[in-house]
PDB file of C-alpha atoms in Angstrom:
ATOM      1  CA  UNK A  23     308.662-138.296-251.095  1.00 51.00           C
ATOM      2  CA  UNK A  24     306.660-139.135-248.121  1.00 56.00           C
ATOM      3  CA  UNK A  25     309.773-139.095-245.420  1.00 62.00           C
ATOM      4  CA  UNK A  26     309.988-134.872-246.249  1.00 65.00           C
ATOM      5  CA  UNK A  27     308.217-133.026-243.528  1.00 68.00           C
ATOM      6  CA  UNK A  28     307.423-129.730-243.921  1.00 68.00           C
ATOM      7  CA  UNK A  29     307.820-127.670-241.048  1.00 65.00           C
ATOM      8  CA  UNK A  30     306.098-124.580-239.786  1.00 71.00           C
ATOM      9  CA  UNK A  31     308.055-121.334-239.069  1.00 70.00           C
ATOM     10  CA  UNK A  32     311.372-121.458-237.391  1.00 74.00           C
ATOM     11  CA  UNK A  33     312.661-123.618-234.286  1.00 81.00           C
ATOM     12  CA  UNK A  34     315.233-123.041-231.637  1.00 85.00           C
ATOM     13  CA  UNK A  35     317.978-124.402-233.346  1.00 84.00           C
ATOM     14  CA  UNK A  36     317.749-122.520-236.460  1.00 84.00           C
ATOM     15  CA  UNK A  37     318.159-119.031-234.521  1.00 85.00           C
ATOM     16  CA  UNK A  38     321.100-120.374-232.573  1.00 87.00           C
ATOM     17  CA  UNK A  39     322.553-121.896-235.671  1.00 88.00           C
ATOM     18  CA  UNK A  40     321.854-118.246-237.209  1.00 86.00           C
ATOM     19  CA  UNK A  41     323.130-116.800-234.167  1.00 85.00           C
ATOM     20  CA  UNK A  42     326.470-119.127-233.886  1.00 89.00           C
ATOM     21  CA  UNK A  43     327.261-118.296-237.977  1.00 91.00           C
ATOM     22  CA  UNK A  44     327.250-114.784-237.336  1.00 89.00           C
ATOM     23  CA  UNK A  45     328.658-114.308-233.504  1.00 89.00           C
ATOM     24  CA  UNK A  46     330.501-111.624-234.616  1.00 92.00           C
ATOM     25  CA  UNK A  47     328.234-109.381-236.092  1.00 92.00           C
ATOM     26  CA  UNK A  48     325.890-109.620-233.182  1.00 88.00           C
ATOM     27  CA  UNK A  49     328.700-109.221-230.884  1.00 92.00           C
ATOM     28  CA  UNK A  50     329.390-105.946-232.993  1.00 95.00           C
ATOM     29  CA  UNK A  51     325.958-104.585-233.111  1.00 93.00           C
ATOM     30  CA  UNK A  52     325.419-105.645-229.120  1.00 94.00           C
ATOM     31  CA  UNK A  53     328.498-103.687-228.227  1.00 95.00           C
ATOM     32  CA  UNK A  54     327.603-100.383-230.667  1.00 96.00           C
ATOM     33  CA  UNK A  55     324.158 -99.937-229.293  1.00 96.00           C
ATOM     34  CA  UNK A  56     325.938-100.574-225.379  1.00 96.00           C
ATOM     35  CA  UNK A  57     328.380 -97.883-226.488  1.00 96.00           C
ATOM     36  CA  UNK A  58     325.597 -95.757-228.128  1.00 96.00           C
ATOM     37  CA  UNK A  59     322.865 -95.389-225.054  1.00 95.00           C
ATOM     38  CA  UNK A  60     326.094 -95.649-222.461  1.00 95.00           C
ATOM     39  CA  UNK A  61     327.196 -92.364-223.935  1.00 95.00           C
ATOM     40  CA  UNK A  62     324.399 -90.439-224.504  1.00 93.00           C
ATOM     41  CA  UNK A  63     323.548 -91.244-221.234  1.00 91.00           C
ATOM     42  CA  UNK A  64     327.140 -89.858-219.336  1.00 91.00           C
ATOM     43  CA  UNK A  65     326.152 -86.652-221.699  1.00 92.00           C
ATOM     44  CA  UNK A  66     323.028 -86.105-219.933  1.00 89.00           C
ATOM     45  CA  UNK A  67     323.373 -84.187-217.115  1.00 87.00           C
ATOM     46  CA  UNK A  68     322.525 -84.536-213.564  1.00 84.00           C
ATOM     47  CA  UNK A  69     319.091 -83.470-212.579  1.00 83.00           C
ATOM     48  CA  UNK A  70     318.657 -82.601-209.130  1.00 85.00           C
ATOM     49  CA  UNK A  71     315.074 -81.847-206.897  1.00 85.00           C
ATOM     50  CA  UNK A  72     314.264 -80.542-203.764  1.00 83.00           C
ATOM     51  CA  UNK A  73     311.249 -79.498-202.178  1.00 84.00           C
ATOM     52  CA  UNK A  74     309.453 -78.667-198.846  1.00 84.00           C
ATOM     53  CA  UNK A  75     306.414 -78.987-197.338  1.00 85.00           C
ATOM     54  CA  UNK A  76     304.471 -75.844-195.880  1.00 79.00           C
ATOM     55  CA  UNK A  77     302.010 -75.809-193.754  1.00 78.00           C
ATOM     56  CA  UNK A  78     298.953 -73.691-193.625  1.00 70.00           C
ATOM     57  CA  UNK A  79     297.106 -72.938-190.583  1.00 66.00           C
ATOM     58  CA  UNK A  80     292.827 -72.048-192.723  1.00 58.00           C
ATOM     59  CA  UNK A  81     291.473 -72.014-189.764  1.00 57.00           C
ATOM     60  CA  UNK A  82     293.610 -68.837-188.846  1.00 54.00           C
ATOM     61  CA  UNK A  83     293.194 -67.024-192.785  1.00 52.00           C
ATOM     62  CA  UNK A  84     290.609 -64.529-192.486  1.00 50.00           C
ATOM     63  CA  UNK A  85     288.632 -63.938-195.956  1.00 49.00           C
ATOM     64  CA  UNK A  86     288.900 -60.375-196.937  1.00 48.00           C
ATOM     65  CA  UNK A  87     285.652 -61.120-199.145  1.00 49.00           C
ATOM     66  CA  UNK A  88     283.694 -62.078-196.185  1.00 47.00           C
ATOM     67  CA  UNK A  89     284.095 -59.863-192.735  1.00 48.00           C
ATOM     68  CA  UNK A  90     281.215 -62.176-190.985  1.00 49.00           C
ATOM     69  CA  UNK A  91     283.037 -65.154-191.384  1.00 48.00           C
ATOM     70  CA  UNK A  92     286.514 -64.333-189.238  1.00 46.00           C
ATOM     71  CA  UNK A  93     286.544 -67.701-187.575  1.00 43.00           C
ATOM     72  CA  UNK A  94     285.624 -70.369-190.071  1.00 47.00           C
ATOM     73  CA  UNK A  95     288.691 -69.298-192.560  1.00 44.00           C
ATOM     74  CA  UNK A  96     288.855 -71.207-195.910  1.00 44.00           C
ATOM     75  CA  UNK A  97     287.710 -74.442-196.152  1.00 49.00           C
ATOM     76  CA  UNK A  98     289.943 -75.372-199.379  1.00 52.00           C
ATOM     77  CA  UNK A  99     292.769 -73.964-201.121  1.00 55.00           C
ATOM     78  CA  UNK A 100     293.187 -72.553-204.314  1.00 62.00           C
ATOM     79  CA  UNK A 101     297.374 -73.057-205.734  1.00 65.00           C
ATOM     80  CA  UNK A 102     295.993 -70.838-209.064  1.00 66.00           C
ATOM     81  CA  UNK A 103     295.945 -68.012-207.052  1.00 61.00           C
ATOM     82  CA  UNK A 104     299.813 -68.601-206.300  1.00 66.00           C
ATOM     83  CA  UNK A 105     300.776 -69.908-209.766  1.00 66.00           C
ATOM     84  CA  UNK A 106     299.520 -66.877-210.921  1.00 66.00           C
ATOM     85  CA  UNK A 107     301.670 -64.565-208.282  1.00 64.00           C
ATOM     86  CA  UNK A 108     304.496 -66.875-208.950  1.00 65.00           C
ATOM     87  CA  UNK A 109     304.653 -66.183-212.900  1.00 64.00           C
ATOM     88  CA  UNK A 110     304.367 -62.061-212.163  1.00 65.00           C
ATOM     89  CA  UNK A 111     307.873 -59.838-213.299  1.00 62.00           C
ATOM     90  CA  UNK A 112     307.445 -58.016-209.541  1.00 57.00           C
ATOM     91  CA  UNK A 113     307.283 -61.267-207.535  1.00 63.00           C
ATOM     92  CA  UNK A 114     309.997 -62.820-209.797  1.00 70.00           C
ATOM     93  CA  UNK A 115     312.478 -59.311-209.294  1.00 73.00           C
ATOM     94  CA  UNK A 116     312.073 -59.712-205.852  1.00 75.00           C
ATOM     95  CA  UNK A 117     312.491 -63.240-205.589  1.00 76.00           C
ATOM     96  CA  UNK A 118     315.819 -62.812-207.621  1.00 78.00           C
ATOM     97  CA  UNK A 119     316.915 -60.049-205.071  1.00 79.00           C
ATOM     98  CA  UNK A 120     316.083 -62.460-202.159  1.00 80.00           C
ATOM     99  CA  UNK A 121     317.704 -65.551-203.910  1.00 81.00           C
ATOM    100  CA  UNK A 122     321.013 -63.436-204.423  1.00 82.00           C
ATOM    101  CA  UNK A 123     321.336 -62.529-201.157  1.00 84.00           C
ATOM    102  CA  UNK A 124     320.962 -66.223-199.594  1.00 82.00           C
ATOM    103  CA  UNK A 125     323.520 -67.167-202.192  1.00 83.00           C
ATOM    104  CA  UNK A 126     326.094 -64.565-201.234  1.00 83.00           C
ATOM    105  CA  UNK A 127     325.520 -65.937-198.262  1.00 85.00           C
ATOM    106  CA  UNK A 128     327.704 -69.187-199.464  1.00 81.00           C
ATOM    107  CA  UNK A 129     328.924 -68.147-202.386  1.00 83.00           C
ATOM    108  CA  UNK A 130     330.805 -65.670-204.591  1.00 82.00           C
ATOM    109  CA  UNK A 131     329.800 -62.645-206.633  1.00 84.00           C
ATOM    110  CA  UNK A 132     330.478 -64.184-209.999  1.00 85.00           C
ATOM    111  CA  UNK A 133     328.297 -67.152-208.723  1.00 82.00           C
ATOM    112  CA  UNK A 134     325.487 -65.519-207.706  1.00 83.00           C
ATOM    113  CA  UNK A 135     325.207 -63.258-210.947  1.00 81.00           C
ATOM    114  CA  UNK A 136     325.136 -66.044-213.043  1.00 82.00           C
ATOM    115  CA  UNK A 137     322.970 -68.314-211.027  1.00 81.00           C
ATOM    116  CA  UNK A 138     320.576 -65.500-210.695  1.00 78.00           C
ATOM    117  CA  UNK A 139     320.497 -65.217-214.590  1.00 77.00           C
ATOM    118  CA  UNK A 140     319.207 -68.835-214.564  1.00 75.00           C
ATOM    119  CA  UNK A 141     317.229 -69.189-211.908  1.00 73.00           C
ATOM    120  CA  UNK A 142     313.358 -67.573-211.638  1.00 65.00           C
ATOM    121  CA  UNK A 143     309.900 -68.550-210.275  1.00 63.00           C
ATOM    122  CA  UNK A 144     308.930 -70.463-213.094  1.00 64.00           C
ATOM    123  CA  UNK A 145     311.576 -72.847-211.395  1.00 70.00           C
ATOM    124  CA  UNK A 146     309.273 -73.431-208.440  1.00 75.00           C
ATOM    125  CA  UNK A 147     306.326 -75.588-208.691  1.00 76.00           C
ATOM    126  CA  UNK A 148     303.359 -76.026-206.295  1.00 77.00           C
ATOM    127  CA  UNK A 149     301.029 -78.771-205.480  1.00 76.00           C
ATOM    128  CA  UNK A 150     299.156 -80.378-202.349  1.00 76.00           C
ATOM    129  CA  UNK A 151     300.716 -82.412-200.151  1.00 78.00           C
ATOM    130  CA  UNK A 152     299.022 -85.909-199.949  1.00 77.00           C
ATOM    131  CA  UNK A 153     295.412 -84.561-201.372  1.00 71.00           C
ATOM    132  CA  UNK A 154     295.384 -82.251-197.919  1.00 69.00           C
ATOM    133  CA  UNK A 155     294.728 -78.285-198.236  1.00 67.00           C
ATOM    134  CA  UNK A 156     297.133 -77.488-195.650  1.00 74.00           C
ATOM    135  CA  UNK A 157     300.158 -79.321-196.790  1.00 79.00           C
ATOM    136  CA  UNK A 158     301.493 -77.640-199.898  1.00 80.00           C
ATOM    137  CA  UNK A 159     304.933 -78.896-201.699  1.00 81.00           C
ATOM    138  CA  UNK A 160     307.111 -76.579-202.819  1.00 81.00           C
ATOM    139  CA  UNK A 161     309.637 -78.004-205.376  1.00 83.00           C
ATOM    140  CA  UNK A 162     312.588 -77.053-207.648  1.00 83.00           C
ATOM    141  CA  UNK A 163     314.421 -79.074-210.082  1.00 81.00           C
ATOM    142  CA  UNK A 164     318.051 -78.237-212.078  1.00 80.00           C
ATOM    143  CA  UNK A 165     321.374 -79.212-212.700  1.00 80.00           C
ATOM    144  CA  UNK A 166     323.189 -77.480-209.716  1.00 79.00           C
ATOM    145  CA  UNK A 167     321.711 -78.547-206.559  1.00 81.00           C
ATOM    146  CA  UNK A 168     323.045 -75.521-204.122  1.00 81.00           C
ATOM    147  CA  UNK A 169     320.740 -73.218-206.410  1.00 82.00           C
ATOM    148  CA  UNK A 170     317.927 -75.636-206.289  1.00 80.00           C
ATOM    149  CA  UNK A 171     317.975 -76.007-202.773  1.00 81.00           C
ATOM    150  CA  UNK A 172     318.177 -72.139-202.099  1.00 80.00           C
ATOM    151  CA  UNK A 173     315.369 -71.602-204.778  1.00 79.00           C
ATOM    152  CA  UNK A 174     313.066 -73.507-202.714  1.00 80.00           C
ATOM    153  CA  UNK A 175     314.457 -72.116-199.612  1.00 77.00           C
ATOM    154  CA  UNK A 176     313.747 -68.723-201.016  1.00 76.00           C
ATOM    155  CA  UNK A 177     310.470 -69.296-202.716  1.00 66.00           C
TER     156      UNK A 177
END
């Protein structure tokens, strides 16, 4: 009885003996899950994002709040303000007006109507450029990339 060792949890050999008994069903289950996320992700479809990069001249804004200070302008900039105009109806009818007429532009009647169905300012996000108040990025993401790029161009 003293030759038996007992050993402590499992060793290399006994998961590739494991392994080697039951190839098959590992090669099965590799091959499902392979098939599984390979699918669902052909399904998925194409995202696509553009944006720009505007530039804003503060030292030529003149505060309407302020008449004595014409020539220092703003020293920062405020994107609330513009996320705000950005989720109004009026900006967003006339931004589908504008948007339709860039796309007829390119495209067909039947095109534009139902990109303009899909498309609207909530689309169009804003942030600074780099940390910088004069560089803002405009951006745009979706699945068809001519709208994207003409909702940016637009916005």
């Amino acid at each position: 009885m003293d030759d038996v060792q007992i050993k402590q949890g499992i060793d290399t050999a006994t998961i590739l003996r494991v392994i080697l008994r039951h190839k098959f069903l590992v090669l099965f289950v590799f091959l499902l899950f392979t098939g599984v996320v390979s699918y669902y992700s052909m399904k998925q479809p194409t995202v696509y994002r553009t944006y720009a990069i505007l530039y804003f001249d503060n030292a030529s804004i003149i505060p309407m709040t302020d008449p004595s200070n014409r020539n220092q302008g703003f020293k920062s900039f405020d994107l609330g303000y513009y996320e705000i105009i950005l989720s109004t109806g009026l900006l967003n009818d006339r931004f589908r007006e504008e948007l339709k007429k860039e796309i007829l532009k390119n495209r067909d009647e039947e095109y534009a109507n139902a990109a303009i169905r899909r498309a609207s300012t909530g689309q169009i996000g804003l942030r600074p450029y780099m940390g910088s108040s004069q560089f803002i990025e405009i951006s745009a993401s979706g699945t068809d990339p001519f709208l994207v790029k003409k909702i940016v161009e637009v916005g």
